[in-house]
PDB file of C-alpha atoms in Angstrom:
ATOM      1  CA  MET A 209      47.936 -12.526  21.995  1.00  0.00           C
ATOM      2  CA  ALA A 210      45.538 -10.229  23.356  1.00  0.00           C
ATOM      3  CA  THR A 211      44.826  -5.978  22.015  1.00  0.00           C
ATOM      4  CA  LEU A 212      44.512  -3.342  24.160  1.00  0.00           C
ATOM      5  CA  TYR A 213      41.380  -1.586  23.801  1.00  0.00           C
ATOM      6  CA  GLU A 214      39.352   0.605  25.979  1.00  0.00           C
ATOM      7  CA  ASN A 215      41.584   1.772  28.704  1.00  0.00           C
ATOM      8  CA  TYR A 216      41.601   5.182  30.821  1.00  0.00           C
ATOM      9  CA  ILE A 217      44.879   5.513  32.797  1.00  0.00           C
ATOM     10  CA  THR A 218      45.039   9.459  32.483  1.00  0.00           C
ATOM     11  CA  GLY A 219      44.974  11.957  36.073  1.00  0.00           C
ATOM     12  CA  ASP A 220      44.792   9.121  38.590  1.00  0.00           C
ATOM     13  CA  THR A 221      44.119  11.786  41.032  1.00  0.00           C
ATOM     14  CA  ASP A 222      42.190  10.406  43.921  1.00  0.00           C
ATOM     15  CA  SER A 223      41.170   6.458  44.788  1.00  0.00           C
ATOM     16  CA  ARG A 224      37.412   5.101  45.083  1.00  0.00           C
ATOM     17  CA  GLY A 225      37.120   2.726  47.834  1.00  0.00           C
ATOM     18  CA  LEU A 226      34.956  -0.443  47.643  1.00  0.00           C
ATOM     19  CA  GLY A 227      33.816  -3.349  49.748  1.00  0.00           C
ATOM     20  CA  LEU A 228      31.058  -5.763  50.844  1.00  0.00           C
ATOM     21  CA  ASN A 229      27.676  -3.863  49.575  1.00  0.00           C
ATOM     22  CA  ASP A 230      29.581  -1.226  48.616  1.00  0.00           C
ATOM     23  CA  TRP A 231      30.555  -2.148  44.863  1.00  0.00           C
ATOM     24  CA  VAL A 232      32.464  -0.087  42.254  1.00  0.00           C
ATOM     25  CA  ALA A 233      32.007   0.285  37.913  1.00  0.00           C
ATOM     26  CA  GLN A 234      33.306   1.716  35.282  1.00  0.00           C
ATOM     27  CA  THR A 235      31.391   1.723  31.833  1.00  0.00           C
ATOM     28  CA  PHE A 236      33.371   1.838  28.443  1.00  0.00           C
ATOM     29  CA  THR A 237      32.042   1.685  24.916  1.00  0.00           C
ATOM     30  CA  PRO A 238      33.912  -0.618  22.592  1.00  0.00           C
ATOM     31  CA  SER A 239      34.661   0.674  18.779  1.00  0.00           C
ATOM     32  CA  ILE A 240      35.332  -2.440  17.752  1.00  0.00           C
ATOM     33  CA  SER A 241      33.221  -5.883  18.361  1.00  0.00           C
ATOM     34  CA  HIS A 242      35.992  -8.259  19.944  1.00  0.00           C
ATOM     35  CA  THR A 243      36.060 -11.077  22.908  1.00  0.00           C
ATOM     36  CA  VAL A 244      37.230  -9.067  26.184  1.00  0.00           C
ATOM     37  CA  THR A 245      39.160 -11.944  28.089  1.00  0.00           C
ATOM     38  CA  SER A 246      40.870  -9.725  30.645  1.00  0.00           C
ATOM     39  CA  VAL A 247      41.358  -6.070  32.305  1.00  0.00           C
ATOM     40  CA  LYS A 248      43.837  -4.576  34.334  1.00  0.00           C
ATOM     41  CA  LEU A 249      43.182  -2.501  36.848  1.00  0.00           C
ATOM     42  CA  LYS A 250      45.644   0.508  38.935  1.00  0.00           C
ATOM     43  CA  LEU A 251      44.813  -1.053  42.848  1.00  0.00           C
ATOM     44  CA  TRP A 252      45.954  -0.860  46.253  1.00  0.00           C
ATOM     45  CA  ARG A 253      44.507  -2.241  49.620  1.00  0.00           C
ATOM     46  CA  GLY A 254      44.232  -2.897  53.141  1.00  0.00           C
ATOM     47  CA  LEU A 255      42.257  -5.632  54.102  1.00  0.00           C
ATOM     48  CA  CYS A 256      40.018  -5.960  51.024  1.00  0.00           C
ATOM     49  CA  GLY A 257      39.454 -10.338  50.575  1.00  0.00           C
ATOM     50  CA  THR A 258      39.683 -11.921  47.044  1.00  0.00           C
ATOM     51  CA  VAL A 259      38.493  -9.521  44.461  1.00  0.00           C
ATOM     52  CA  THR A 260      35.737 -10.317  42.021  1.00  0.00           C
ATOM     53  CA  VAL A 261      36.020  -8.260  38.734  1.00  0.00           C
ATOM     54  CA  SER A 262      33.123  -9.003  36.231  1.00  0.00           C
ATOM     55  CA  ILE A 263      31.728  -7.670  33.231  1.00  0.00           C
ATOM     56  CA  ARG A 264      28.102  -6.978  32.948  1.00  0.00           C
ATOM     57  CA  ALA A 265      25.930  -5.448  30.039  1.00  0.00           C
ATOM     58  CA  THR A 266      24.306  -1.448  30.907  1.00  0.00           C
ATOM     59  CA  ASP A 267      20.792  -1.062  30.906  1.00  0.00           C
ATOM     60  CA  ALA A 268      19.208   2.061  28.838  1.00  0.00           C
ATOM     61  CA  GLY A 269      20.320   4.909  31.155  1.00  0.00           C
ATOM     62  CA  GLY A 270      24.361   3.205  31.225  1.00  0.00           C
ATOM     63  CA  LYS A 271      24.064   1.412  34.430  1.00  0.00           C
ATOM     64  CA  PRO A 272      25.152  -2.068  35.088  1.00  0.00           C
ATOM     65  CA  THR A 273      22.652  -4.730  34.895  1.00  0.00           C
ATOM     66  CA  GLY A 274      22.015  -8.454  34.821  1.00  0.00           C
ATOM     67  CA  ALA A 275      23.927 -10.980  35.455  1.00  0.00           C
ATOM     68  CA  ASP A 276      28.179 -11.308  34.981  1.00  0.00           C
ATOM     69  CA  LEU A 277      28.679 -11.892  31.337  1.00  0.00           C
ATOM     70  CA  ALA A 278      32.589 -13.023  32.539  1.00  0.00           C
ATOM     71  CA  SER A 279      33.858 -12.917  35.716  1.00  0.00           C
ATOM     72  CA  GLY A 280      37.548 -13.757  37.517  1.00  0.00           C
ATOM     73  CA  THR A 281      39.043 -12.827  40.631  1.00  0.00           C
ATOM     74  CA  ILE A 282      42.393 -11.557  42.099  1.00  0.00           C
ATOM     75  CA  ALA A 283      43.929 -12.744  45.728  1.00  0.00           C
ATOM     76  CA  GLN A 284      44.287  -9.699  48.335  1.00  0.00           C
ATOM     77  CA  ALA A 285      47.844 -10.799  48.873  1.00  0.00           C
ATOM     78  CA  THR A 286      48.571 -10.005  44.936  1.00  0.00           C
ATOM     79  CA  ILE A 287      47.367  -6.118  45.652  1.00  0.00           C
ATOM     80  CA  THR A 288      50.044  -4.144  46.818  1.00  0.00           C
ATOM     81  CA  THR A 289      49.256  -1.964  50.248  1.00  0.00           C
ATOM     82  CA  VAL A 290      51.025   1.408  49.134  1.00  0.00           C
ATOM     83  CA  SER A 291      49.374   4.156  47.067  1.00  0.00           C
ATOM     84  CA  PRO A 292      48.761   5.251  44.587  1.00  0.00           C
ATOM     85  CA  GLY A 293      49.273   1.376  43.862  1.00  0.00           C
ATOM     86  CA  ALA A 294      49.696  -0.477  40.544  1.00  0.00           C
ATOM     87  CA  LEU A 295      48.063  -1.937  37.299  1.00  0.00           C
ATOM     88  CA  TYR A 296      46.695  -5.216  38.260  1.00  0.00           C
ATOM     89  CA  GLU A 297      45.833  -8.052  35.476  1.00  0.00           C
ATOM     90  CA  VAL A 298      42.168  -9.950  36.019  1.00  0.00           C
ATOM     91  CA  LEU A 299      41.457 -12.785  33.664  1.00  0.00           C
ATOM     92  CA  LEU A 300      38.074 -13.742  32.693  1.00  0.00           C
ATOM     93  CA  GLY A 301      37.655 -17.343  31.988  1.00  0.00           C
ATOM     94  CA  ASP A 302      36.583 -17.763  28.174  1.00  0.00           C
ATOM     95  CA  GLY A 303      36.145 -13.852  27.794  1.00  0.00           C
ATOM     96  CA  THR A 304      32.711 -12.500  26.523  1.00  0.00           C
ATOM     97  CA  ALA A 305      31.600 -11.130  23.110  1.00  0.00           C
ATOM     98  CA  LEU A 306      31.136  -7.178  23.132  1.00  0.00           C
ATOM     99  CA  ILE A 307      29.573  -5.526  20.550  1.00  0.00           C
ATOM    100  CA  ALA A 308      31.116  -2.125  18.920  1.00  0.00           C
ATOM    101  CA  SER A 309      29.046   1.083  19.844  1.00  0.00           C
ATOM    102  CA  THR A 310      27.714  -1.113  22.915  1.00  0.00           C
ATOM    103  CA  LYS A 311      27.852   0.356  26.724  1.00  0.00           C
ATOM    104  CA  TYR A 312      29.286  -2.325  29.198  1.00  0.00           C
ATOM    105  CA  ALA A 313      30.465  -2.130  32.285  1.00  0.00           C
ATOM    106  CA  ILE A 314      33.322  -3.384  34.590  1.00  0.00           C
ATOM    107  CA  VAL A 315      32.385  -4.142  37.908  1.00  0.00           C
ATOM    108  CA  VAL A 316      34.343  -4.795  41.065  1.00  0.00           C
ATOM    109  CA  ARG A 317      33.561  -6.201  44.652  1.00  0.00           C
ATOM    110  CA  ALA A 318      35.086  -7.297  47.435  1.00  0.00           C
ATOM    111  CA  PRO A 319      34.239  -9.261  50.752  1.00  0.00           C
ATOM    112  CA  ASN A 320      35.424  -6.927  53.611  1.00  0.00           C
ATOM    113  CA  ALA A 321      33.543  -3.576  54.145  1.00  0.00           C
ATOM    114  CA  ASN A 322      34.005  -0.346  52.574  1.00  0.00           C
ATOM    115  CA  THR A 323      36.597   1.102  55.421  1.00  0.00           C
ATOM    116  CA  ASP A 324      40.072   3.205  54.809  1.00  0.00           C
ATOM    117  CA  SER A 325      41.424   0.142  54.657  1.00  0.00           C
ATOM    118  CA  SER A 326      39.774  -1.715  52.196  1.00  0.00           C
ATOM    119  CA  LEU A 327      40.202  -2.264  48.908  1.00  0.00           C
ATOM    120  CA  GLN A 328      41.062   0.858  46.879  1.00  0.00           C
ATOM    121  CA  TRP A 329      40.293   1.831  42.226  1.00  0.00           C
ATOM    122  CA  ARG A 330      42.548   4.641  41.353  1.00  0.00           C
ATOM    123  CA  ILE A 331      40.269   7.494  40.331  1.00  0.00           C
ATOM    124  CA  ASP A 332      40.421  10.873  37.886  1.00  0.00           C
ATOM    125  CA  THR A 333      38.242  13.221  39.319  1.00  0.00           C
ATOM    126  CA  THR A 334      38.369  15.408  36.668  1.00  0.00           C
ATOM    127  CA  GLY A 335      37.971  12.656  33.505  1.00  0.00           C
ATOM    128  CA  ALA A 336      37.556  12.963  30.301  1.00  0.00           C
ATOM    129  CA  TYR A 337      37.132   9.570  28.886  1.00  0.00           C
ATOM    130  CA  THR A 338      33.821   9.710  26.206  1.00  0.00           C
ATOM    131  CA  GLY A 339      32.722   6.012  26.696  1.00  0.00           C
ATOM    132  CA  GLY A 340      31.411   5.804  30.192  1.00  0.00           C
ATOM    133  CA  GLY A 341      32.324   6.868  33.949  1.00  0.00           C
ATOM    134  CA  GLU A 342      32.217   5.634  37.189  1.00  0.00           C
ATOM    135  CA  GLU A 343      29.191   4.265  38.903  1.00  0.00           C
ATOM    136  CA  THR A 344      28.754   3.515  42.263  1.00  0.00           C
ATOM    137  CA  SER A 345      25.963   1.225  44.460  1.00  0.00           C
ATOM    138  CA  ALA A 346      25.427   0.554  47.863  1.00  0.00           C
ATOM    139  CA  ASP A 347      23.170  -2.090  48.006  1.00  0.00           C
ATOM    140  CA  SER A 348      25.412  -5.126  46.333  1.00  0.00           C
ATOM    141  CA  GLY A 349      25.292  -4.134  42.702  1.00  0.00           C
ATOM    142  CA  VAL A 350      20.722  -4.129  42.996  1.00  0.00           C
ATOM    143  CA  THR A 351      20.807   0.100  42.191  1.00  0.00           C
ATOM    144  CA  TRP A 352      23.479   2.299  40.780  1.00  0.00           C
ATOM    145  CA  THR A 353      24.472   5.518  40.833  1.00  0.00           C
ATOM    146  CA  THR A 354      26.545   8.392  38.697  1.00  0.00           C
ATOM    147  CA  ALA A 355      28.470   9.855  41.432  1.00  0.00           C
ATOM    148  CA  ASP A 356      29.655  12.855  38.933  1.00  0.00           C
ATOM    149  CA  PRO A 357      29.846  12.533  35.158  1.00  0.00           C
ATOM    150  CA  ASN A 358      33.780  13.250  34.964  1.00  0.00           C
ATOM    151  CA  PHE A 359      35.425  10.746  37.497  1.00  0.00           C
ATOM    152  CA  ASP A 360      36.971   7.893  35.411  1.00  0.00           C
ATOM    153  CA  LEU A 361      38.202   4.713  37.453  1.00  0.00           C
ATOM    154  CA  MET A 362      41.986   3.772  35.760  1.00  0.00           C
ATOM    155  CA  PHE A 363      41.163   0.291  33.699  1.00  0.00           C
ATOM    156  CA  GLU A 364      42.407  -1.140  30.610  1.00  0.00           C
ATOM    157  CA  GLU A 365      40.555  -3.865  28.336  1.00  0.00           C
ATOM    158  CA  TRP A 366      42.040  -6.276  26.556  1.00  0.00           C
ATOM    159  CA  GLY A 367      40.963  -9.304  24.081  1.00  0.00           C
ATOM    160  CA  GLY A 368      40.970 -10.302  20.926  1.00  0.00           C
ATOM    161  CA  ILE A 369      38.951 -10.786  17.470  1.00  0.00           C
ATOM    162  CA  PRO A 370      38.106 -14.373  17.445  1.00  0.00           C
ATOM    163  CA  THR A 371      39.658 -16.439  14.803  1.00  0.00           C
ATOM    164  CA  ALA A 372      39.435 -20.445  14.588  1.00  0.00           C
ATOM    165  CA  PRO A 373      42.046 -22.854  15.255  1.00  0.00           C
ATOM    166  CA  THR A 374      43.784 -24.968  12.669  1.00  0.00           C
ATOM    167  CA  VAL A 375      44.305 -28.493  13.226  1.00  0.00           C
ATOM    168  CA  THR A 376      45.940 -31.877  11.042  1.00  0.00           C
ATOM    169  CA  THR A 377      45.020 -35.385  11.457  1.00  0.00           C
ATOM    170  CA  GLN A 378      47.224 -37.406  10.866  1.00  0.00           C
ATOM    171  CA  ALA A 379      47.016 -41.742  10.240  1.00  0.00           C
ATOM    172  CA  VAL A 380      45.323 -43.714  13.267  1.00  0.00           C
ATOM    173  CA  THR A 381      47.350 -46.426  15.140  1.00  0.00           C
ATOM    174  CA  SER A 382      47.207 -49.304  17.137  1.00  0.00           C
ATOM    175  CA  ILE A 383      43.738 -50.555  15.465  1.00  0.00           C
ATOM    176  CA  SER A 384      42.680 -53.435  17.447  1.00  0.00           C
ATOM    177  CA  GLY A 385      39.158 -55.348  17.691  1.00  0.00           C
ATOM    178  CA  THR A 386      36.867 -52.305  18.295  1.00  0.00           C
ATOM    179  CA  THR A 387      39.596 -49.640  19.708  1.00  0.00           C
ATOM    180  CA  ALA A 388      42.329 -47.358  17.811  1.00  0.00           C
ATOM    181  CA  THR A 389      44.095 -44.236  18.225  1.00  0.00           C
ATOM    182  CA  GLY A 390      43.195 -40.840  16.183  1.00  0.00           C
ATOM    183  CA  ASN A 391      45.981 -38.663  15.762  1.00  0.00           C
ATOM    184  CA  GLY A 392      46.170 -34.689  15.613  1.00  0.00           C
ATOM    185  CA  ASN A 393      48.131 -32.126  15.330  1.00  0.00           C
ATOM    186  CA  VAL A 394      47.098 -28.416  16.819  1.00  0.00           C
ATOM    187  CA  THR A 395      48.870 -26.054  14.402  1.00  0.00           C
ATOM    188  CA  ALA A 396      47.648 -22.396  14.921  1.00  0.00           C
ATOM    189  CA  LEU A 397      45.009 -21.851  18.531  1.00  0.00           C
ATOM    190  CA  GLY A 398      42.940 -19.251  17.218  1.00  0.00           C
ATOM    191  CA  PHE A 399      42.110 -16.413  19.622  1.00  0.00           C
ATOM    192  CA  PRO A 400      40.768 -17.392  22.178  1.00  0.00           C
ATOM    193  CA  ASP A 401      42.112 -20.825  22.730  1.00  0.00           C
ATOM    194  CA  PRO A 402      40.006 -23.766  21.903  1.00  0.00           C
ATOM    195  CA  THR A 403      37.391 -25.117  24.406  1.00  0.00           C
ATOM    196  CA  GLN A 404      37.813 -28.353  23.407  1.00  0.00           C
ATOM    197  CA  HIS A 405      39.376 -31.190  20.600  1.00  0.00           C
ATOM    198  CA  GLY A 406      39.874 -34.097  19.806  1.00  0.00           C
ATOM    199  CA  HIS A 407      38.782 -36.535  16.718  1.00  0.00           C
ATOM    200  CA  CYS A 408      35.610 -37.073  15.711  1.00  0.00           C
ATOM    201  CA  TRP A 409      34.624 -40.911  13.257  1.00  0.00           C
ATOM    202  CA  ASN A 410      31.369 -42.109  11.510  1.00  0.00           C
ATOM    203  CA  THR A 411      31.367 -44.620   8.692  1.00  0.00           C
ATOM    204  CA  THR A 412      29.744 -42.357   6.165  1.00  0.00           C
ATOM    205  CA  GLY A 413      32.367 -39.994   5.802  1.00  0.00           C
ATOM    206  CA  THR A 414      33.026 -35.884   6.924  1.00  0.00           C
ATOM    207  CA  PRO A 415      32.580 -36.766  10.124  1.00  0.00           C
ATOM    208  CA  THR A 416      31.624 -33.564  12.440  1.00  0.00           C
ATOM    209  CA  THR A 417      31.546 -33.034  16.798  1.00  0.00           C
ATOM    210  CA  ALA A 418      27.799 -34.211  15.698  1.00  0.00           C
ATOM    211  CA  ASP A 419      29.042 -37.766  15.546  1.00  0.00           C
ATOM    212  CA  SER A 420      30.905 -40.011  17.594  1.00  0.00           C
ATOM    213  CA  LYS A 421      33.829 -37.745  19.173  1.00  0.00           C
ATOM    214  CA  THR A 422      36.459 -38.233  21.809  1.00  0.00           C
ATOM    215  CA  GLU A 423      36.812 -35.293  23.866  1.00  0.00           C
ATOM    216  CA  ASN A 424      40.613 -34.155  24.765  1.00  0.00           C
ATOM    217  CA  GLY A 425      39.179 -30.918  26.379  1.00  0.00           C
ATOM    218  CA  ALA A 426      41.327 -27.540  26.180  1.00  0.00           C
ATOM    219  CA  ALA A 427      43.889 -26.767  24.598  1.00  0.00           C
ATOM    220  CA  SER A 428      46.243 -23.820  25.569  1.00  0.00           C
ATOM    221  CA  ALA A 429      49.247 -24.892  23.116  1.00  0.00           C
ATOM    222  CA  THR A 430      49.689 -26.114  19.923  1.00  0.00           C
ATOM    223  CA  GLY A 431      51.248 -29.817  19.336  1.00  0.00           C
ATOM    224  CA  ALA A 432      50.469 -33.534  18.657  1.00  0.00           C
ATOM    225  CA  PHE A 433      47.747 -34.861  20.769  1.00  0.00           C
ATOM    226  CA  ALA A 434      46.232 -38.392  20.343  1.00  0.00           C
ATOM    227  CA  SER A 435      42.504 -39.704  21.020  1.00  0.00           C
ATOM    228  CA  ALA A 436      41.202 -43.039  22.599  1.00  0.00           C
ATOM    229  CA  MET A 437      38.534 -44.025  20.100  1.00  0.00           C
ATOM    230  CA  THR A 438      36.711 -46.986  21.288  1.00  0.00           C
ATOM    231  CA  GLY A 439      33.025 -48.488  20.651  1.00  0.00           C
ATOM    232  CA  LEU A 440      34.635 -49.620  16.978  1.00  0.00           C
ATOM    233  CA  VAL A 441      32.820 -52.191  15.172  1.00  0.00           C
ATOM    234  CA  PHE A 442      34.608 -55.196  13.486  1.00  0.00           C
ATOM    235  CA  GLY A 443      34.412 -55.127   9.509  1.00  0.00           C
ATOM    236  CA  SER A 444      33.456 -51.847   9.594  1.00  0.00           C
ATOM    237  CA  LYS A 445      35.448 -48.668   7.738  1.00  0.00           C
ATOM    238  CA  TYR A 446      35.387 -45.241   9.484  1.00  0.00           C
ATOM    239  CA  TYR A 447      36.174 -41.787   8.218  1.00  0.00           C
ATOM    240  CA  VAL A 448      37.669 -39.855  10.595  1.00  0.00           C
ATOM    241  CA  ARG A 449      39.526 -35.888  11.644  1.00  0.00           C
ATOM    242  CA  ALA A 450      40.712 -34.592  13.943  1.00  0.00           C
ATOM    243  CA  TYR A 451      38.889 -31.341  15.276  1.00  0.00           C
ATOM    244  CA  ALA A 452      39.269 -28.225  17.731  1.00  0.00           C
ATOM    245  CA  THR A 453      36.820 -25.671  18.864  1.00  0.00           C
ATOM    246  CA  ASN A 454      36.678 -22.365  19.976  1.00  0.00           C
ATOM    247  CA  SER A 455      34.219 -19.573  20.217  1.00  0.00           C
ATOM    248  CA  ALA A 456      34.691 -18.967  16.885  1.00  0.00           C
ATOM    249  CA  GLY A 457      33.582 -22.285  15.781  1.00  0.00           C
ATOM    250  CA  THR A 458      34.587 -25.580  14.897  1.00  0.00           C
ATOM    251  CA  SER A 459      37.806 -26.397  12.749  1.00  0.00           C
ATOM    252  CA  TYR A 460      38.812 -30.067  10.982  1.00  0.00           C
ATOM    253  CA  GLY A 461      41.607 -31.172   9.782  1.00  0.00           C
ATOM    254  CA  SER A 462      41.801 -33.626   6.780  1.00  0.00           C
ATOM    255  CA  GLU A 463      39.694 -36.767   6.396  1.00  0.00           C
ATOM    256  CA  VAL A 464      41.426 -40.301   7.163  1.00  0.00           C
ATOM    257  CA  THR A 465      40.239 -43.810   6.931  1.00  0.00           C
ATOM    258  CA  ILE A 466      40.869 -46.979   8.760  1.00  0.00           C
ATOM    259  CA  ASP A 467      39.317 -50.496   8.109  1.00  0.00           C
ATOM    260  CA  MET A 468      38.624 -52.662  11.423  1.00  0.00           C
ATOM    261  CA  LEU A 469      39.991 -55.978  10.044  1.00  0.00           C
ATOM    262  CA  PRO A 470      41.170 -58.776  12.753  1.00  0.00           C
ATOM    263  CA  SER A 471      45.122 -58.195  12.732  1.00  0.00           C
ATOM    264  CA  HIS A 472      47.537 -60.249  11.228  1.00  0.00           C
ATOM    265  CA  HIS A 473      48.373 -62.986  13.695  1.00  0.00           C
ATOM    266  CA  ALA A 474      44.236 -63.254  14.458  1.00  0.00           C
ATOM    267  CA  LEU A 475      43.853 -63.089  10.435  1.00  0.00           C
ATOM    268  CA  GLY A 476      46.661 -66.087   9.684  1.00  0.00           C
ATOM    269  CA  ALA A 477      45.027 -68.307  12.245  1.00  0.00           C
ATOM    270  CA  TYR A 478      42.025 -68.142  10.925  1.00  0.00           C
ATOM    271  CA  LYS A 479      43.261 -68.966   7.208  1.00  0.00           C
ATOM    272  CA  ARG A 480      45.406 -72.231   8.607  1.00  0.00           C
ATOM    273  CA  GLN A 481      41.567 -73.841   9.821  1.00  0.00           C
ATOM    274  CA  PRO A 482      40.576 -76.531   7.428  1.00  0.00           C
TER     275      PRO A 482
END
């Protein structure tokens, strides 16, 4: 579950228009290291187009700098046309790790020109947020200006402390020739959700994702899963573990073993030969 970290939703005295080359940012300083996964902004709009919201680092002067560390979008149709607007959550994909006491920026831009009918971000012109403030750019984020040190835009910054997922390994089934089915269970997703999960195996023991593995993709819910293990060698013994990976690391289930032997029918047929 996401946690609210930095925020400023006090005052709300005016709106800051933005669009096309006119970008707007609110800088903030987290007091706890964590991964930001979404932001909520108080918005209303005219004809703004799809809005892009991102997290960027700041330079020594506290201005947004560099490429996006994480980003997301919000469709025009989602945003109300009625002032003073509402809080809208923008998901930032896998997010990005933030370091305590380091200033970052929430950067917002929209494709339509900045007019009275473009995107409007609500602002407190007598703001009191001590971790940052409003920054504006008239050249698509190349240079930034502090309009007034007391201006603060309405924002909430959400995320969590990364924790590793947990998985268990069940017995391998459908062992046949050079293939088998690995079975596992994601018992806890951790934070953020796993970006990859599956099974890994080798012939020496304690397999990791550096060995042969399946990749079942991201996991957004706990529960059982299966993997199609291929390329196995007849007559070999394999050690198998389920795994799941997120930004906190890779977790493994307990180890199970399989012997790639012929099926009972094949073995029986072999024994009947003279």
